[in-house]
Short mmCIF file of C-alpha atoms and ligand atoms in Angstrom, two decimals:
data_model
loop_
_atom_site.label_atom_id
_atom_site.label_comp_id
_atom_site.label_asym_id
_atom_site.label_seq_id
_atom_site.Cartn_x
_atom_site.Cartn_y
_atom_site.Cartn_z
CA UNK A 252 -12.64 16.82 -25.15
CA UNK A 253 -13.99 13.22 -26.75
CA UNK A 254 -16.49 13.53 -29.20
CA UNK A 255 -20.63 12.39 -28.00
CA UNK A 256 -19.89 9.64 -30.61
CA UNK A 257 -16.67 8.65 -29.23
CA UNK A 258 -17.62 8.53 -25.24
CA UNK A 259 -20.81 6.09 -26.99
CA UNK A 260 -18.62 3.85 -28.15
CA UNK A 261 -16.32 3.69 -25.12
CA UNK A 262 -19.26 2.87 -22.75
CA UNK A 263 -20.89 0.18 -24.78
CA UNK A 264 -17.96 -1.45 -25.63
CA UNK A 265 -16.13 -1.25 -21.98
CA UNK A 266 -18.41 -4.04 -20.26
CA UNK A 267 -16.98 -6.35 -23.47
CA UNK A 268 -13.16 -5.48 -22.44
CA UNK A 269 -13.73 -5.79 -18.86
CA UNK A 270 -15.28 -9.23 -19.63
CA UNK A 271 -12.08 -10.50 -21.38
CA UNK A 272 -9.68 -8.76 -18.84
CA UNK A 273 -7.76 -11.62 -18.38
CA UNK A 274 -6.95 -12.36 -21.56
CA UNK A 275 -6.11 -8.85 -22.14
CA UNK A 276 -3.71 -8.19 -19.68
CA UNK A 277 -2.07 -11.76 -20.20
CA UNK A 278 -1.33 -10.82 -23.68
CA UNK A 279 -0.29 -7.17 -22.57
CA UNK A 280 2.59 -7.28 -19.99
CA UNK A 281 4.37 -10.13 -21.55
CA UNK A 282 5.30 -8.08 -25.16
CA UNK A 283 5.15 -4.96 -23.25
CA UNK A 284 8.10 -6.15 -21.06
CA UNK A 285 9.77 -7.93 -24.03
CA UNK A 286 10.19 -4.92 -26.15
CA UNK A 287 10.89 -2.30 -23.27
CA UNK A 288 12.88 -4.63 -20.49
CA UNK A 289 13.50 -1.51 -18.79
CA UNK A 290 10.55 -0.98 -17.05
CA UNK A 291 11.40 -4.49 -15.19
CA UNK A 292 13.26 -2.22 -12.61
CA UNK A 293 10.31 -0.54 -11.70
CA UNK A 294 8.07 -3.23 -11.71
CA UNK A 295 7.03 -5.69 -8.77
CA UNK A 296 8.58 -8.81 -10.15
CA UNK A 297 6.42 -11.02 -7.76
CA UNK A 298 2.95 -9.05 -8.87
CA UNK A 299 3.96 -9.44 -12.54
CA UNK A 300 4.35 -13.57 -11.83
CA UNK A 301 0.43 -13.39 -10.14
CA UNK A 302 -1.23 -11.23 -12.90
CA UNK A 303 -2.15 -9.43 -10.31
CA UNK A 304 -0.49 -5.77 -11.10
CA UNK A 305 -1.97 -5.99 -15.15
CA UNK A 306 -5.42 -6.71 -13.41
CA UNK A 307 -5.41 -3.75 -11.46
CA UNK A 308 -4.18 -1.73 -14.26
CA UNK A 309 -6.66 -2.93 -16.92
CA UNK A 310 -9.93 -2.61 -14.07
CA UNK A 311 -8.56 0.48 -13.30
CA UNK A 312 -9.07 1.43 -16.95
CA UNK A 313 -11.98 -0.07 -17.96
CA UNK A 314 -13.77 1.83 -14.54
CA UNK A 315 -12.33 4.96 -16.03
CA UNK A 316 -13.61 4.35 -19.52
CA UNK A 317 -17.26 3.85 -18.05
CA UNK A 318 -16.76 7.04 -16.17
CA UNK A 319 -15.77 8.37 -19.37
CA UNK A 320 -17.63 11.64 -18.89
CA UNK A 321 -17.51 12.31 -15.46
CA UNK A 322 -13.52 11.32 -14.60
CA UNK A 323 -13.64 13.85 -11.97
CA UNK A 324 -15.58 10.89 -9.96
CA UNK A 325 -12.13 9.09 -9.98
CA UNK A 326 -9.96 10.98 -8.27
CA UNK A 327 -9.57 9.99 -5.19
CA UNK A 328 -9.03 6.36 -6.71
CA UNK A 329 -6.70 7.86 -8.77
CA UNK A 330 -4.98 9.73 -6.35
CA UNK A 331 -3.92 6.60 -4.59
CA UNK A 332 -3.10 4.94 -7.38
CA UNK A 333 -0.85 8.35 -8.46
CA UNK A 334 0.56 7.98 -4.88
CA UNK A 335 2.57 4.29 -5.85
CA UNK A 336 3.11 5.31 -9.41
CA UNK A 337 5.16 8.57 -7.58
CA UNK A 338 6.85 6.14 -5.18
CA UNK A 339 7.94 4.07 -7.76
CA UNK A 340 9.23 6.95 -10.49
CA UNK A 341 6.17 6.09 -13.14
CA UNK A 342 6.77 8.72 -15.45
CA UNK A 343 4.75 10.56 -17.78
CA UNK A 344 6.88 9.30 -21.13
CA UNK A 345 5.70 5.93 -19.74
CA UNK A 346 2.19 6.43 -20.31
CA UNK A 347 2.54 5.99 -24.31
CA UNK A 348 4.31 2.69 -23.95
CA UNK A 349 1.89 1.17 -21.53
CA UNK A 350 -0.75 2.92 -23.57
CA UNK A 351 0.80 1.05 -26.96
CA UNK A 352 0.72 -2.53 -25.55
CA UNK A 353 -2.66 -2.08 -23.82
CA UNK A 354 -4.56 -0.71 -26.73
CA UNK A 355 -2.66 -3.78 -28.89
CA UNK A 356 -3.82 -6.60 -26.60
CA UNK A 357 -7.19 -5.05 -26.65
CA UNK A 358 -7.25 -5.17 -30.50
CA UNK A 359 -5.72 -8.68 -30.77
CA UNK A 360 -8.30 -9.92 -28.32
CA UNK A 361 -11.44 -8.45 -29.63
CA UNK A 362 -10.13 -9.38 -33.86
CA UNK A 363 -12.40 -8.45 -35.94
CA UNK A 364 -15.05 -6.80 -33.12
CA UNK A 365 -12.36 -4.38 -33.18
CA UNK A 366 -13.53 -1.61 -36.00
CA UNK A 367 -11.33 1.16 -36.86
CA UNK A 368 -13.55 3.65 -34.64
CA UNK A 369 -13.64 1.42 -31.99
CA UNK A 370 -9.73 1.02 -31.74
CA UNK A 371 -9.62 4.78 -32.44
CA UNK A 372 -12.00 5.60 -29.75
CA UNK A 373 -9.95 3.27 -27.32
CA UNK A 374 -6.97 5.21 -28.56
CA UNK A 375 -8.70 8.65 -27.45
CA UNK A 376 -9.64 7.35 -23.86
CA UNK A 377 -6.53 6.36 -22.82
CA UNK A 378 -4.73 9.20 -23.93
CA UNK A 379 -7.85 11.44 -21.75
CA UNK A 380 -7.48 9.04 -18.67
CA UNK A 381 -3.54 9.21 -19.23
CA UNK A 382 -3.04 12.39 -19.00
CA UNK A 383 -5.66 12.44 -15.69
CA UNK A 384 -2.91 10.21 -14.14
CA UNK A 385 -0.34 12.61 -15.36
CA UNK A 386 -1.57 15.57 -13.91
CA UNK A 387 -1.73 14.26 -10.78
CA UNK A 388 1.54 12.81 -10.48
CA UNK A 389 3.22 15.83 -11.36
CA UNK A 390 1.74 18.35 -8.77
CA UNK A 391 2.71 15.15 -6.34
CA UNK A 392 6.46 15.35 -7.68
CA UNK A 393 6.84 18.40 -7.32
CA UNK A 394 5.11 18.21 -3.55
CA UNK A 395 7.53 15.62 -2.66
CA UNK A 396 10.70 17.29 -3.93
CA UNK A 397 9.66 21.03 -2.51
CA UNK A 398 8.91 20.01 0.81
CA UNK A 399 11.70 20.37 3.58
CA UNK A 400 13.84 17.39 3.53
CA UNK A 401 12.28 16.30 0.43
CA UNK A 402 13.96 14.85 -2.53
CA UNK A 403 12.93 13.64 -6.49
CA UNK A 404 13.95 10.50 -7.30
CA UNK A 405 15.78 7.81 -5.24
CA UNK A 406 18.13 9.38 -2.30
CA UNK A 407 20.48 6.79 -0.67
CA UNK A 408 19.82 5.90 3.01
CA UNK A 409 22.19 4.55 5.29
CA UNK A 410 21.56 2.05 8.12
CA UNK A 411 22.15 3.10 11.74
CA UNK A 412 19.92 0.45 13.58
CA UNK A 413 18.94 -2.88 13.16
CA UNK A 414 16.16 -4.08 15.63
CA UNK A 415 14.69 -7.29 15.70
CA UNK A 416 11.08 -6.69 17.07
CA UNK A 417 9.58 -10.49 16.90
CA UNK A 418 10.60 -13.51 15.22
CA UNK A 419 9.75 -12.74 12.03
CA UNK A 420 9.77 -8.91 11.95
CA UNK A 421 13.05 -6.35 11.69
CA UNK A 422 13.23 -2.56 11.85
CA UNK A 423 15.38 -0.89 10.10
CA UNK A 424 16.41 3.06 10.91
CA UNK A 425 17.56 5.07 8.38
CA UNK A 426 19.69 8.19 7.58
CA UNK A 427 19.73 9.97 4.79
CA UNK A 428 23.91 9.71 3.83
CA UNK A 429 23.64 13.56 2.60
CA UNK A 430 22.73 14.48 6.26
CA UNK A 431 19.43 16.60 5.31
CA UNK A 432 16.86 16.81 7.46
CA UNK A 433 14.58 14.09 7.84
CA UNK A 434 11.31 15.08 6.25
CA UNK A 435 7.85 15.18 7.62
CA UNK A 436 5.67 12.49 6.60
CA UNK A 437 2.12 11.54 7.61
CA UNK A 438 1.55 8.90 10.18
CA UNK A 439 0.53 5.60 7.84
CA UNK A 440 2.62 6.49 4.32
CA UNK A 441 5.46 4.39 3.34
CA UNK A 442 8.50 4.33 1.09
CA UNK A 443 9.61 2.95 -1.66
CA UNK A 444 13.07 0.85 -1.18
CA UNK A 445 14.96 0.35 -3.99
CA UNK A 446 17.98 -2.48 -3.94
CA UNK A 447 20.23 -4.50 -6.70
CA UNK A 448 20.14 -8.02 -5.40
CA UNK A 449 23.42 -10.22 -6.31
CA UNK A 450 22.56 -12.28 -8.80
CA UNK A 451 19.78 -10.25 -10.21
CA UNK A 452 19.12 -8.80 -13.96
CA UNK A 453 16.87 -5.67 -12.75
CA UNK A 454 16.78 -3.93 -9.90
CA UNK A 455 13.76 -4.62 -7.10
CA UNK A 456 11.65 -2.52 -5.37
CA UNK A 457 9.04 -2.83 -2.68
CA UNK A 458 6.65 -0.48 -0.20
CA UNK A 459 7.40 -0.63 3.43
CA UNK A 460 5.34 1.55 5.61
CA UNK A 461 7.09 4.03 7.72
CA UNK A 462 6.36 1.90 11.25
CA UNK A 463 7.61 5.38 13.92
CA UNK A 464 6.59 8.96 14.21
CA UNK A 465 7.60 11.89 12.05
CA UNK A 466 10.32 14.63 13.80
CA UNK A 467 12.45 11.63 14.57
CA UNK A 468 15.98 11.82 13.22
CA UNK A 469 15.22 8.53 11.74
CA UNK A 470 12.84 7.05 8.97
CA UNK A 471 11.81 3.23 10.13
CA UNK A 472 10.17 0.63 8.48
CA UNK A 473 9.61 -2.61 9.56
CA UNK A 474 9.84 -5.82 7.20
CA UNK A 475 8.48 -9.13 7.88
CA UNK A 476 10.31 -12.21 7.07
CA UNK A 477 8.63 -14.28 4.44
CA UNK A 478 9.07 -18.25 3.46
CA UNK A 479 11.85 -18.70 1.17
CA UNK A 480 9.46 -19.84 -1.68
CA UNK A 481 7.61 -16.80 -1.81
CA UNK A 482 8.22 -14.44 -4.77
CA UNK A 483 6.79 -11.55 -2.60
CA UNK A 484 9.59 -12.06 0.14
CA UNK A 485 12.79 -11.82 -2.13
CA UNK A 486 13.13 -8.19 -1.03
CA UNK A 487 12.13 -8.54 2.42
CA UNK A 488 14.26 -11.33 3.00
CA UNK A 489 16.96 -9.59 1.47
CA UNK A 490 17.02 -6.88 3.88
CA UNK A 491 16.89 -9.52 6.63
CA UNK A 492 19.64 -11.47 5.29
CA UNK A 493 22.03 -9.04 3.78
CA UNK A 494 21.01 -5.53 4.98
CA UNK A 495 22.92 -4.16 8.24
CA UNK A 496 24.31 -1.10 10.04
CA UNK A 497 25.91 0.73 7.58
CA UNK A 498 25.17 -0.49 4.41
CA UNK A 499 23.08 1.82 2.10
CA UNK A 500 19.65 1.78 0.35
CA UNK A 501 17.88 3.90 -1.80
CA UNK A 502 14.18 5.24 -1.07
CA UNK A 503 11.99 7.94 -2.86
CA UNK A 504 10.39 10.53 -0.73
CA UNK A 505 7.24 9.01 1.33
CA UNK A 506 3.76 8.85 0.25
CA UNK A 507 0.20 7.35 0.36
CA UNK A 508 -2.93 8.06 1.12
CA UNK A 509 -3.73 5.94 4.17
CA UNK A 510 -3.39 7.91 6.77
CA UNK A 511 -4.40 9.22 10.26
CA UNK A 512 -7.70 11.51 10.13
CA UNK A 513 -7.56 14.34 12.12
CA UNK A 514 -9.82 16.51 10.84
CA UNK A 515 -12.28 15.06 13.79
CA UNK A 516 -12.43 14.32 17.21
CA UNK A 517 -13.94 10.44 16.79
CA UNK A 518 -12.50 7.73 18.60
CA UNK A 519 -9.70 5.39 16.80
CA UNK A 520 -9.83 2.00 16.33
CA UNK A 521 -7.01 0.11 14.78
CA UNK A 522 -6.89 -3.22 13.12
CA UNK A 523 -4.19 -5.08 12.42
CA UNK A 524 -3.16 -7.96 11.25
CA UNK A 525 0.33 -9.65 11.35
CA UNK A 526 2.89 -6.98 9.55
CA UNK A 527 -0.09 -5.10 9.23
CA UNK A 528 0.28 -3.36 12.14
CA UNK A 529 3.13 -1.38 11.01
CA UNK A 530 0.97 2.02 9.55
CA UNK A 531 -1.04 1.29 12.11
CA UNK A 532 1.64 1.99 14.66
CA UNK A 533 2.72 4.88 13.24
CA UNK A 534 -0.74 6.29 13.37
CA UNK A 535 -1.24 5.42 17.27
CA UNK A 536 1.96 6.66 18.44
CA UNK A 537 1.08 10.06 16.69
CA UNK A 538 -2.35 10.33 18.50
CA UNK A 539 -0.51 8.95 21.36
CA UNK A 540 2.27 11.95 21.60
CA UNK A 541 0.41 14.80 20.09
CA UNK A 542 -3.43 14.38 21.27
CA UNK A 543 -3.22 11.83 24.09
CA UNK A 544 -7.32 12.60 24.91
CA UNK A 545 -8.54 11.06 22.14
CA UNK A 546 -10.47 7.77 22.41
CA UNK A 547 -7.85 5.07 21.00
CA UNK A 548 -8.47 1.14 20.84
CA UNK A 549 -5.61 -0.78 18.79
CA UNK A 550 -6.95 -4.65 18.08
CA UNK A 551 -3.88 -6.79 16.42
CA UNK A 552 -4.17 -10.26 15.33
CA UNK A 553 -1.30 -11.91 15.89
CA UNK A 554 -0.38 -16.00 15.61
CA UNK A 555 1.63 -16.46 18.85
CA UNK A 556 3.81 -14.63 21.57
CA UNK A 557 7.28 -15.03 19.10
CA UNK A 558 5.28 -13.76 15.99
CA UNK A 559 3.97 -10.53 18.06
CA UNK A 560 5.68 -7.52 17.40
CA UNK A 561 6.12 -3.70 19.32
CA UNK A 562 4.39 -5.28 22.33
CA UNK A 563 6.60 -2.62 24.64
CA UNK A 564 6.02 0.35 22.42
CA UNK A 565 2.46 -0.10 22.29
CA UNK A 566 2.73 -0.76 26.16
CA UNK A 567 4.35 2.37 26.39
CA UNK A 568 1.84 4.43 24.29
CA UNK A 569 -1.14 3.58 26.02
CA UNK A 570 0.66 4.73 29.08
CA UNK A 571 0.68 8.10 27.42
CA UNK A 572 -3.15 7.57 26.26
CA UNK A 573 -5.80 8.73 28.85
CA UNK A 574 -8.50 6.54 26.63
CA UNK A 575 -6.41 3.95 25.28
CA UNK A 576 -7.15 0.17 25.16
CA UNK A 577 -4.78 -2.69 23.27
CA UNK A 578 -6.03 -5.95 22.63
CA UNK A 579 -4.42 -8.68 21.30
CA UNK A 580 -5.61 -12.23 19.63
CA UNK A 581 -3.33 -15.22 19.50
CA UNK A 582 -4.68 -17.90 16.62
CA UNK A 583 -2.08 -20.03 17.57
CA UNK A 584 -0.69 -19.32 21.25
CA UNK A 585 2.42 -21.15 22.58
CA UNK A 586 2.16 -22.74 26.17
CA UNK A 587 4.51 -19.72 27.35
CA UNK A 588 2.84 -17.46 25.84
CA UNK A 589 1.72 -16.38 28.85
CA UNK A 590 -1.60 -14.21 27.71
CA UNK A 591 -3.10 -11.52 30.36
CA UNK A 592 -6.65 -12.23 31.10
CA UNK A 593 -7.78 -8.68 30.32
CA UNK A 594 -5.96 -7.70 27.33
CA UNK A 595 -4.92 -11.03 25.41
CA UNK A 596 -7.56 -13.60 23.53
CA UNK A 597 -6.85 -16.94 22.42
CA UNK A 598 -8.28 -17.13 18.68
CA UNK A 599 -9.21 -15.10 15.79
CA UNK A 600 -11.29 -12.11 15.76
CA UNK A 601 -14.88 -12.80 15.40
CA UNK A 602 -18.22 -10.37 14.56
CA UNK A 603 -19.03 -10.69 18.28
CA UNK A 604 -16.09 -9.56 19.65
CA UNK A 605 -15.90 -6.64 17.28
CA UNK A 606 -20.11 -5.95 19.17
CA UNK A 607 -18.26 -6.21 22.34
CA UNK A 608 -14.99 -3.99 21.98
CA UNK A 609 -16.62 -1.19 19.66
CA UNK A 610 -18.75 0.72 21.64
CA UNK A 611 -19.24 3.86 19.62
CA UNK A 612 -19.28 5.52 16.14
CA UNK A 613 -15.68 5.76 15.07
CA UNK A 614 -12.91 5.70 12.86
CA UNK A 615 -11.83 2.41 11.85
CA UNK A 616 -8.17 1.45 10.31
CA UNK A 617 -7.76 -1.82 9.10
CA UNK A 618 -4.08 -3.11 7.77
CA UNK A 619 -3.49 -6.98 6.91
CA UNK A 620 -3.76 -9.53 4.85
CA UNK A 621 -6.08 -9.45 2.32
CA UNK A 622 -8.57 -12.70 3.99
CA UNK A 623 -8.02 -10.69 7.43
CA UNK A 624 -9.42 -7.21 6.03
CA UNK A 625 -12.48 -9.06 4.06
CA UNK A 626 -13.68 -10.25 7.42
CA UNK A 627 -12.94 -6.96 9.38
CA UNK A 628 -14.60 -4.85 7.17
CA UNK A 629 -17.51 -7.59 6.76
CA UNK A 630 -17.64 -7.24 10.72
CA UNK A 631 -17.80 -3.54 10.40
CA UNK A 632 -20.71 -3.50 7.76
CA UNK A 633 -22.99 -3.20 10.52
CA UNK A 634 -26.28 -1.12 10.69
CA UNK A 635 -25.14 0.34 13.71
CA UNK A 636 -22.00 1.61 12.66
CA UNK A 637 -23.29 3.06 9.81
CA UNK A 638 -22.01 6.46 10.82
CA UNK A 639 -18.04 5.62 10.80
CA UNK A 640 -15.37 5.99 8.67
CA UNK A 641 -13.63 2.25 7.48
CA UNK A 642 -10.17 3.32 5.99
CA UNK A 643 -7.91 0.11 4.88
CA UNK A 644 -4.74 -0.64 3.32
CA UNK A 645 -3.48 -4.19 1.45
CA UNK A 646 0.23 -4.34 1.07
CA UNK A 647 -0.40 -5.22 -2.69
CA UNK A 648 -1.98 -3.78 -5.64
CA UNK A 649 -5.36 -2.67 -4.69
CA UNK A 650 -7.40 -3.55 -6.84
CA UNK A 651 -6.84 -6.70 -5.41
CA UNK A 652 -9.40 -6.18 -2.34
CA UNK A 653 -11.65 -3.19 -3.70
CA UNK A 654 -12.70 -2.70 -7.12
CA UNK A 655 -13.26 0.94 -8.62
C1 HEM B 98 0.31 0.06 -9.90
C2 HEM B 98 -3.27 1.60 -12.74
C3 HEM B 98 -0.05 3.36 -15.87
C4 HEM B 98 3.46 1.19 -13.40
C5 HEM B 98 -0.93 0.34 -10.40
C6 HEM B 98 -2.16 -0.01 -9.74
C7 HEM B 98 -3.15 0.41 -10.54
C8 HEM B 98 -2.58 1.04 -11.71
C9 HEM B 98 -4.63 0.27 -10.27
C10 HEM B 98 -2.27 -0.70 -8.39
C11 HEM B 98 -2.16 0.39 -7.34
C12 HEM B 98 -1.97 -0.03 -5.92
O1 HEM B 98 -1.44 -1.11 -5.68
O2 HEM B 98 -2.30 0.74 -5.04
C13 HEM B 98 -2.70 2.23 -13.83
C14 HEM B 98 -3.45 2.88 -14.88
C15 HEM B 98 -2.55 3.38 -15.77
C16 HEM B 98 -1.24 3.03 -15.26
C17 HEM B 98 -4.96 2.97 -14.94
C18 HEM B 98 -2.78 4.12 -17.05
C19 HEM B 98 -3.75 4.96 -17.27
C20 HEM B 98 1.18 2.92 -15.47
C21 HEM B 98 2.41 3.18 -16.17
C22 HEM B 98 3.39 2.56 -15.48
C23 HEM B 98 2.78 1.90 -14.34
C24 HEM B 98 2.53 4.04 -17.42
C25 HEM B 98 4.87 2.49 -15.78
C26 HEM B 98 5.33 2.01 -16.87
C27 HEM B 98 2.89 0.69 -12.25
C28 HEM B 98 3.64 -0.04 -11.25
C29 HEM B 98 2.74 -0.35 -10.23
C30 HEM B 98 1.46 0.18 -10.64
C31 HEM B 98 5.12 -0.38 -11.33
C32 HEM B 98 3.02 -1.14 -8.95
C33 HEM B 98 2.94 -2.56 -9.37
C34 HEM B 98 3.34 -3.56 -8.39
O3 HEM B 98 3.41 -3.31 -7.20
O4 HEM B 98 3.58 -4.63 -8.91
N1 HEM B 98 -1.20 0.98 -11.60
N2 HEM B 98 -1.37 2.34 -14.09
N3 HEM B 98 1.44 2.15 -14.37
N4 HEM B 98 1.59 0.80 -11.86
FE1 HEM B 98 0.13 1.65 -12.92
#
């Protein structure tokens, strides 16, 4: 329990830190990674390059410290955070070395506006908001390795099918090599893969959403290609490139947060953008098989025919949907692209198609990149859809789209 005195001079000083959190976090990673190089293999080497990982960490922090008193308002934002830092193995003897370098960058950035108490009071809170984050990841580890067909750690996968779905967009279907049962997972979580690229000091990691159904004998995820000169594509391009039937990867058990509601009866609309459609997918085939009644509309933004992705599964689903409705938009269709004058729009997605399509209250999923969700969910902040549900994901830290 923090001292009245302490929790005072957290919340005063908090605005100050979150006002230099740049400079903080720039100062923070860099001797953090120097002294304990190990944590580079769990670490988004990409992220780390963009600042955009110590961002999220420090907001995430400094929104905790001003909720100081009342952490319990955090949760759910923690939960999702806890979700990646389970993915990715964040353990709880890291929290004292991130703790260590945070609390020194926040000292060596404030000099002398850094009293004794202060520092000590900054010492307190993390240790409090810490150990908030450890709780929480534990119960999840112990979820993910007690379930049936679960597993602790990284379990090696092997490939048994390779499918290209569009030009710039692969499945890959895995089996576990130890032949357990696949386990349940909820429609819109995703895995971590883990791989040692050639040439490579640390190992790499990235989140790939599980793009099928659970009670398949199969986990799939689908990875887009990226340009060459992206940092964020190393991995997926990896798997494109090198990854094939047979070879092996390693993935922790799945997890996440965004996921298909169905605690309720509303109808579904899905949002997608590009890759972003792979969660999405996952979701629709679910309501699809297992409650085929409900009210479904899937919107994807796509650029052309080539670049469009699961255009025969989706057919197939809304065969199996008595309410189902899929719309596609081309930005940039191809003169054989061929678009169906009910179902296919040339363009992007604008506020007045949104008016036309969404005819009642709803839940809305939105997956994409991160200019793509601003304007869905700017579309969606609408008086008369007040009454929905807006649910979204970023592939990417995210903090990066919506602060604490
Ligand atoms: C991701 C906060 C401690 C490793 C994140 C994200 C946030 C965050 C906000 C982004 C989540 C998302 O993308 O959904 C925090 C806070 C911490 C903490 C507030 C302390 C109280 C740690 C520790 C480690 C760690 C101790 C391990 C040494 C990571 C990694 C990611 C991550 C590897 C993913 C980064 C990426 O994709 O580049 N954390 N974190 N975090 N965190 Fe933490």
């Amino acid at each position: 329990m923090l001292s009245t005195k302490t929790i005072k001079i957290i919340k005063s000083t908090a605005p100050i830190l979150a006002n230099k959190g740049v400079d903080i976090t720039s100062h923070f990673y860099e001797s953090m990674f120097n002294d304990h190089p190990e944590l580079l293999h769990i670490f988004n080497h990409a992220n780390q390059k963009k600042g955009r990982q110590q961002t999220a960490l420090a907001n995430t922090v400094y929104a905790a410290a001003q909720n100081i008193d009342q952490l319990e308002v955090l949760l759910p934002k923690v939960k999702q955070i806890a979700h990646k830092h389970r993915s990715l193995q964040v353990k709880a003897e890291h929290y004292p070395i991130v703790g260590e370098y945070l609390l020194k960058a926040i000292k060596e950035v404030l000099g002398e506006a850094a009293t004794e108490d202060i520092f000590n009071a900054w010492e307190e809170a993390y240790g409090v908001i810490a150990q908030v984050f450890i709780d929480v990841e534990n119960e999840m580890y112990e979820e993910a390795a007690q379930q049936i067909g679960g597993w602790d750690g990284y379990k090696t996968f092997k490939v048994i099918r390779k499918q290209v779905e569009s030009e710039c967009i692969t499945s890959f279907y895995l089996h576990p090599v130890d032949q357990d049962v696949i386990p349940n997972f909820k429609p819109g979580q995703y895995v971590t893969v883990r791989v040692q690229i050639p040439g490579e000091k640390y190992l790499s990691n990235r989140q790939y959403s599980l793009s099928d159904i659970p009670g398949k004998p199969y986990l799939r995820i689908s990875v887009k290609r990226e340009s060459e000169h992206q940092p964020e594509g190393k991995v997926s391009n990896y798997l494109h490139d090198q990854i094939d039937i047979n070879h092996e990867l390693e993935l922790t058990a799945p997890a996440g947060e965004f996921t298909l509601n169905e605690t309720n009866e509303k109808p579904i609309y899905f949002l997608s953008g590009g890759v972003g459609i792979t969660p999405l997918l996952s979701m629709a085939k679910y309501v699809a098989w297992h409650n085929p009644n409900r009210k479904l509309t899937f919107i994807h933004a796509a650029k052309d025919g080539k670049t469009r992705a699961f255009q025969e599964e989706i057919k197939q689903l809304m065969t199996l949907l008595k309410n189902g409705k899929s719309i596609t938009f081309f930005s940039e269709p191809k003169k054989d692209d061929h678009l169906h004058e009910d179902y296919d729009y040339k363009g992007f997605i604008k506020k007045e198609h949104i008016t036309e399509m969404i005819t009642d209250q709803g839940i809305f999923y939105i997956c994409g990149p991160v200019p793509f969700m601003k304007q869905m969910i700017s579309y969606l902040n609408d008086p008369g859809l007040q009454d929905s549900e807006v649910r979204y994901e970023f592939f990417g830290p995210a903090m990066a789209i919506a602060p604490v």
